[in-house]
XYZ file of C-alpha atoms in Angstrom:
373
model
C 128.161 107.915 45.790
C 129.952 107.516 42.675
C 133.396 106.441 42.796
C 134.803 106.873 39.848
C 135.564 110.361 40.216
C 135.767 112.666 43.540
C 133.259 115.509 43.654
C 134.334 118.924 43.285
C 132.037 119.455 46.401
C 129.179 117.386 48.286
C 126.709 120.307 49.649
C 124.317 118.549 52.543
C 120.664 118.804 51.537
C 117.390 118.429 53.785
C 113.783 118.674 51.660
C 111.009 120.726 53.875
C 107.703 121.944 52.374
C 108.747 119.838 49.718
C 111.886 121.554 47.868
C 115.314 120.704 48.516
C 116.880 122.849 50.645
C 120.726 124.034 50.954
C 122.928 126.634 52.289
C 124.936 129.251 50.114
C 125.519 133.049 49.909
C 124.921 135.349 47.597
C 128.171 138.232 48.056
C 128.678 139.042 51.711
C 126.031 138.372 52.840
C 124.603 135.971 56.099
C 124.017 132.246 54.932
C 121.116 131.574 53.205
C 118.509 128.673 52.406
C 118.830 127.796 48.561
C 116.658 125.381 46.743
C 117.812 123.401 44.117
C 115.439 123.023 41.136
C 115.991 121.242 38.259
C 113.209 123.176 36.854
C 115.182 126.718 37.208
C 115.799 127.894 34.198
C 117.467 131.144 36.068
C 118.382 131.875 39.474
C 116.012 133.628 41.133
C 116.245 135.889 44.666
C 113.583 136.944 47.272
C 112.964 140.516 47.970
C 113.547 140.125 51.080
C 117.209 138.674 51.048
C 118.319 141.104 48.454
C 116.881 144.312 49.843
C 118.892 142.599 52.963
C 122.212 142.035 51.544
C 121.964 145.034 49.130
C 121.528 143.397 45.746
C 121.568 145.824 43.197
C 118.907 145.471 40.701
C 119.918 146.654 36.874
C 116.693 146.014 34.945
C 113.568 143.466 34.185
C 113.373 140.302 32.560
C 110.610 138.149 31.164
C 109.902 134.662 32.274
C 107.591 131.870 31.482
C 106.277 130.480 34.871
C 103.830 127.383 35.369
C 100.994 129.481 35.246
C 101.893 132.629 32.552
C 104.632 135.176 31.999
C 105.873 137.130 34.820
C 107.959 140.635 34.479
C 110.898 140.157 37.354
C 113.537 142.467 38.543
C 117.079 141.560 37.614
C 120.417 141.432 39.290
C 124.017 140.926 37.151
C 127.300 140.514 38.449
C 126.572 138.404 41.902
C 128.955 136.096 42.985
C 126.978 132.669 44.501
C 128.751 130.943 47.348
C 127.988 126.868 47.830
C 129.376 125.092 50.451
C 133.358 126.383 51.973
C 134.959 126.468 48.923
C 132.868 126.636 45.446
C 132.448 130.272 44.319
C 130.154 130.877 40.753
C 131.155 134.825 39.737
C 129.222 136.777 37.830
C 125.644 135.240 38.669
C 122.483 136.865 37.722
C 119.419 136.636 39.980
C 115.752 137.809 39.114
C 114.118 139.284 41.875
C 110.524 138.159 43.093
C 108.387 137.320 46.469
C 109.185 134.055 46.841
C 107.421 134.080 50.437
C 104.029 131.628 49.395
C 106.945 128.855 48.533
C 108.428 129.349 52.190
C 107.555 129.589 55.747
C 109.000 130.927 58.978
C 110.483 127.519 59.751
C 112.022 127.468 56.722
C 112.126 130.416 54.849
C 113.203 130.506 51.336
C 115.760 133.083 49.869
C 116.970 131.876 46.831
C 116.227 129.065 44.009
C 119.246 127.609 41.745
C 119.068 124.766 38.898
C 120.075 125.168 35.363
C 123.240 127.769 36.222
C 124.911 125.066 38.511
C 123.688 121.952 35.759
C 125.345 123.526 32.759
C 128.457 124.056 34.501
C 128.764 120.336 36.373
C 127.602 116.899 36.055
C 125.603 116.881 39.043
C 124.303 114.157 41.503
C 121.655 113.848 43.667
C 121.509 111.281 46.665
C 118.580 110.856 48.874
C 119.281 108.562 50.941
C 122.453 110.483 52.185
C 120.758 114.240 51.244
C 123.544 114.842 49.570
C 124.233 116.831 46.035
C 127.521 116.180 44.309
C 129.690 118.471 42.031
C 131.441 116.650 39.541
C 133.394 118.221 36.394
C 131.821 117.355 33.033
C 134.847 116.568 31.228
C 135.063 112.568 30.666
C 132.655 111.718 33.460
C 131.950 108.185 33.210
C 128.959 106.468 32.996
C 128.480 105.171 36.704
C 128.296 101.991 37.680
C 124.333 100.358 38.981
C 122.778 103.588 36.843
C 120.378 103.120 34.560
C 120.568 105.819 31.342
C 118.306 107.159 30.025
C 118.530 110.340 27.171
C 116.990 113.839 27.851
C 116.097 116.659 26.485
C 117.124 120.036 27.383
C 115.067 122.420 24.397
C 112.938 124.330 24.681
C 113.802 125.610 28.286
C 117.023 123.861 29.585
C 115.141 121.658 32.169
C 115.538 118.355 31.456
C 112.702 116.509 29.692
C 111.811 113.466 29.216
C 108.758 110.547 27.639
C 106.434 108.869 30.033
C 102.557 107.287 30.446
C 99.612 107.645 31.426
C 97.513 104.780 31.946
C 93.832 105.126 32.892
C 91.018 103.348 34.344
C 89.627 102.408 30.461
C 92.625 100.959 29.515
C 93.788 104.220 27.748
C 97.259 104.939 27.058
C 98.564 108.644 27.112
C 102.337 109.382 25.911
C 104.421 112.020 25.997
C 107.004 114.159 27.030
C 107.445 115.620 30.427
C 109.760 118.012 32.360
C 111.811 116.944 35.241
C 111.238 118.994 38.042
C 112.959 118.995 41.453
C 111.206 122.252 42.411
C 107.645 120.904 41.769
C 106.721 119.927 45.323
C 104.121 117.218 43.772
C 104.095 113.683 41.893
C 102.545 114.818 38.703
C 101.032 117.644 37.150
C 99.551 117.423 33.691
C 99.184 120.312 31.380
C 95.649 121.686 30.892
C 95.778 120.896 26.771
C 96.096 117.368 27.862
C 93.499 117.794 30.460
C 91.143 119.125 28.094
C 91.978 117.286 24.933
C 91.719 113.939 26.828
C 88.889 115.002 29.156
C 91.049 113.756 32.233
C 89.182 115.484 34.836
C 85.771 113.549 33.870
C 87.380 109.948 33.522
C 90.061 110.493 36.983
C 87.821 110.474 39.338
C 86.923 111.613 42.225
C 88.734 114.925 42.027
C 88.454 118.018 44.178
C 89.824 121.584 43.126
C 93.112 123.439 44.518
C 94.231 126.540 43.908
C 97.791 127.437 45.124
C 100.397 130.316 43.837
C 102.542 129.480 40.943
C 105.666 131.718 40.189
C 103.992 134.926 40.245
C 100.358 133.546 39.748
C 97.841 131.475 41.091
C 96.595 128.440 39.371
C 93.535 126.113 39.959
C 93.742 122.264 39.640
C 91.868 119.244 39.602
C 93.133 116.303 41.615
C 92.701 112.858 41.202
C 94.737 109.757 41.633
C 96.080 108.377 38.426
C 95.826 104.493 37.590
C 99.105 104.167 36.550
C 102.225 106.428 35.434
C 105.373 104.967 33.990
C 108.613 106.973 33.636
C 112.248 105.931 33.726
C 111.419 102.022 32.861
C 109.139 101.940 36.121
C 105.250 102.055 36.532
C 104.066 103.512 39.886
C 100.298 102.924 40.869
C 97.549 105.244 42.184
C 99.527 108.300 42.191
C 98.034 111.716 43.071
C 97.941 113.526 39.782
C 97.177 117.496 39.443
C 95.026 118.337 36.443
C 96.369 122.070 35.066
C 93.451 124.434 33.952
C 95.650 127.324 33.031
C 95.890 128.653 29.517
C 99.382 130.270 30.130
C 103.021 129.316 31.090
C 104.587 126.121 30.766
C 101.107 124.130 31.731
C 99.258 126.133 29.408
C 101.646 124.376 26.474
C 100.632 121.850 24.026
C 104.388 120.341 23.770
C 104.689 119.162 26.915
C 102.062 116.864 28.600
C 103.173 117.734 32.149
C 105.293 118.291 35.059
C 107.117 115.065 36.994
C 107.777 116.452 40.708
C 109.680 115.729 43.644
C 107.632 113.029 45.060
C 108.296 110.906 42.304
C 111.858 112.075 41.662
C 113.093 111.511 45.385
C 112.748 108.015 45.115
C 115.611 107.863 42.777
C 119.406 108.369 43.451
C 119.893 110.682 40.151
C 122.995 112.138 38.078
C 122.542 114.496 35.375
C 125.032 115.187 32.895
C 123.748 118.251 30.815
C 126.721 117.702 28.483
C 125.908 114.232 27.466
C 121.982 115.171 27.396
C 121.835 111.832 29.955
C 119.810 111.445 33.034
C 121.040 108.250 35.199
C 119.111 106.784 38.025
C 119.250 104.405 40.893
C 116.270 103.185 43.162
C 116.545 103.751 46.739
C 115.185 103.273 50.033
C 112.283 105.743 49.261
C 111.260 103.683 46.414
C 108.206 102.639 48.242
C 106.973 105.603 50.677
C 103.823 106.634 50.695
C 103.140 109.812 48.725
C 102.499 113.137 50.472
C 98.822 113.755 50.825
C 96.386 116.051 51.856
C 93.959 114.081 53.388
C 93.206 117.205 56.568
C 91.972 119.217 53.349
C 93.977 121.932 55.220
C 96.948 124.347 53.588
C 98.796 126.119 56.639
C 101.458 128.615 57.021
C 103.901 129.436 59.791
C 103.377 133.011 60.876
C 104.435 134.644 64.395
C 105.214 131.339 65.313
C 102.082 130.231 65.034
C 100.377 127.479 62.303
C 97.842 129.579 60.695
C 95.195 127.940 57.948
C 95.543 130.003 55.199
C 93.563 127.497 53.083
C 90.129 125.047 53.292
C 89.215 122.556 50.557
C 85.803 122.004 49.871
C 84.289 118.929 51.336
C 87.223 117.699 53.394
C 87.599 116.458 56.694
C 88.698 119.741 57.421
C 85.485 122.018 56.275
C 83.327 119.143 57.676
C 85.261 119.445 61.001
C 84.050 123.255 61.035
C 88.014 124.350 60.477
C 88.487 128.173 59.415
C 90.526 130.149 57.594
C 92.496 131.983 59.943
C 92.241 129.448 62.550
C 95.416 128.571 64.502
C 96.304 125.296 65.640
C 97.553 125.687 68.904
C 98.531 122.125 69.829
C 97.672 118.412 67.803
C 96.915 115.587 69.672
C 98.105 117.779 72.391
C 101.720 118.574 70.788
C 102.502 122.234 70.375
C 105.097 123.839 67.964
C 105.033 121.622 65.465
C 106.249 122.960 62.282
C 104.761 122.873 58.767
C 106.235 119.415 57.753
C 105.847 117.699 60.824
C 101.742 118.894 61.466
C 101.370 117.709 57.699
C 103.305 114.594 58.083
C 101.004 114.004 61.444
C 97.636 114.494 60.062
C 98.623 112.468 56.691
C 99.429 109.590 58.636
C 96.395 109.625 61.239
C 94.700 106.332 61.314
C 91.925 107.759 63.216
C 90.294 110.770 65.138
C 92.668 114.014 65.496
C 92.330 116.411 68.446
C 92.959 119.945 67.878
C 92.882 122.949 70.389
C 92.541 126.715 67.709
C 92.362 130.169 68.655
C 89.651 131.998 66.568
C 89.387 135.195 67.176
C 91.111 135.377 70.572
C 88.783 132.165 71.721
C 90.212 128.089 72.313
C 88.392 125.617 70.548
C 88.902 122.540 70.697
C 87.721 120.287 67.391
C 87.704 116.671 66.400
C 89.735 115.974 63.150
C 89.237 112.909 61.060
C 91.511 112.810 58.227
C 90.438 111.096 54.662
C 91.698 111.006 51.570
C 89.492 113.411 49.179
C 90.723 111.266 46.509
């Protein structure tokens, strides 16, 4: 916490399915789960919640997601409610299925970032899953911080310079968004990819293909030798590989996205008005980074885990795991939710039991989780 100012408000945060989650209300409405993105240039609003509370849509607006441009509905004149006592007026939300980013565990209604930055210098603790409010004026620099300048052109997320080192020896520098939202390490923008041929010299790699903001996108990933950002070097990090020729991976200025999984092992302020990003190691410093190593992507639906997704040559496929399969129980626990089967499976040291349904029949399977990369 930083003392030398109070916070205007402290709003308790939890991170599931790998956002940061908080609570807030748009109007009148019921309380809602809110992510907060650093990579939000707007605030955006799922159907769902504003058909619910009766959001009243005046228009479209244009926006430049990861993957391409996407045509959104808009809503003016909202007023955005964080924690008991901080009201924003006159908020604007673009309307869009947000549903592939949530689940029925945690579903997700609403995404803020660069409305809440520009207005406060803003601090995120995860140790305490915390995020502070402070006023910009005079905010001093914090004491056992580290500065370090950002950028906020072209898209008002902050940006910043960091490396890649390779296998060869090969050095690859440049700048990168920070991005709370991004519920990975590291993504690197498909010009890099291509220019530098990453996919051939990271290897092994295996293909995903998840939805973007409004489209899918297909990636190679790999583990990375080496990335160093903020005056630290992490080692063997899982690193996406963008093949998109649109949106904000499809640009040539950027080299890439730095996620959550990198970011949350850093107590962080940002303070928009100075163009400064401070950090702090913390007790996540040194957790292991979330990894696929089922080869499975599920979803919560009717209170069930369904696989909505297979990769290619994983423990998964080889186990003879479907799409559509549910996983009734793991290791013989039952309703386990998104995070925790994940978490379960990532951390398996040996063979999994699972009991499915398929088509109205149990099966049970043997699971042996690897890393594909």
């Amino acid at each position: 916490m930083v003392k030398a100012n109070d916070p205007i408000v402290a709003l308790p945060f939890e991170i599931h399915l790998g956002h940061v989650y908080i609570k807030g209300q748009v109007n009148d409405g019921r309380p809602i789960n809110v992510v907060f993105d650093t990579g939000a240039a707007a605030n955006l609003a799922s159907e769902a919640v504003a058909e619910e509370i009766g959001l009243t849509v005046s228009g479209e607006q244009t926006v430049l997601g990861a993957s391409g441009p996407v045509t959104i509905k808009r809503s003016t004149n909202n007023d955005l409610m964080l924690g008991d006592d901080l009201k924003l007026k006159n908020q604007t939300f673009l309307v869009m299925n947000l549903d592939h980013l949530g689940d029925e565990d945690y579903p997700l209604d609403a995404v803020i970032g660069a409305n809440v930055l520009n207005r406060y210098t803003v601090e995120m603790d995860f140790e305490k899953g915390l995020i502070n409010l402070f006023t910009r004026n005079n905010f001093p620099a914090p004491e056992g911080y580290e500065a370090h300048k950002i950028s906020l052109v072209p898209f008002n997320v902050p940006k910043i310079d960091a490396s890649l080192l390779l296998e060869d020896g090969e050095v690859i520098t440049g700048p990168y968004l920070v991005d709370t939202g991004a519920a990975l390490a590291l993504r690197i923008n498909s010009p890099t990819v291509r220019e530098k041929e990453l996919v051939d010299k990271v290897t092994p790699n295996y293909k995903y293909t998840s939805k973007a903001l409004g489209n899918e996108a297909t990636d190679y990933i790999g583990r990375l030798k080496t990335y160093e950002v903020l005056g630290q070097k992490f080692d063997a990090v899982p690193m996406r590989m963008a093949t998109v020729r649109n949106g904000v991976s499809g640009r040539s200025d950027i080299n890439g996205i730095l996620g959550l999984e990198i970011l949350k092992r850093f107590n962080t302020i940002y303070d928009y008005k100075k163009q400064v990003m401070y950090i702090k190691r913390n007790s996540l410093f040194d957790q292991p980074y979330r990894e696929n190593k089922s080869g499975l992507k599920f979803k919560k639906e009717d209170g069930a885990l369904t696989v909505v997704n297979v990769i290619a040559t994983s423990s998964g496929e080889k186990a003879g795991i479907k799409l559509g399969d549910i996983i009734v129980s793991v290791d013989g626990q039952k309703g386990m939710t998104h995070d925790e089967c994940v978490a379960y499976l990532s951390n398996a040291k040996g063979t999994v039991k699972l009991k499915i349904m398929r088509n109205g029949k149990a099966i049970d399977i043997s699971l042996k989780p690897a890393s594909l990369i």
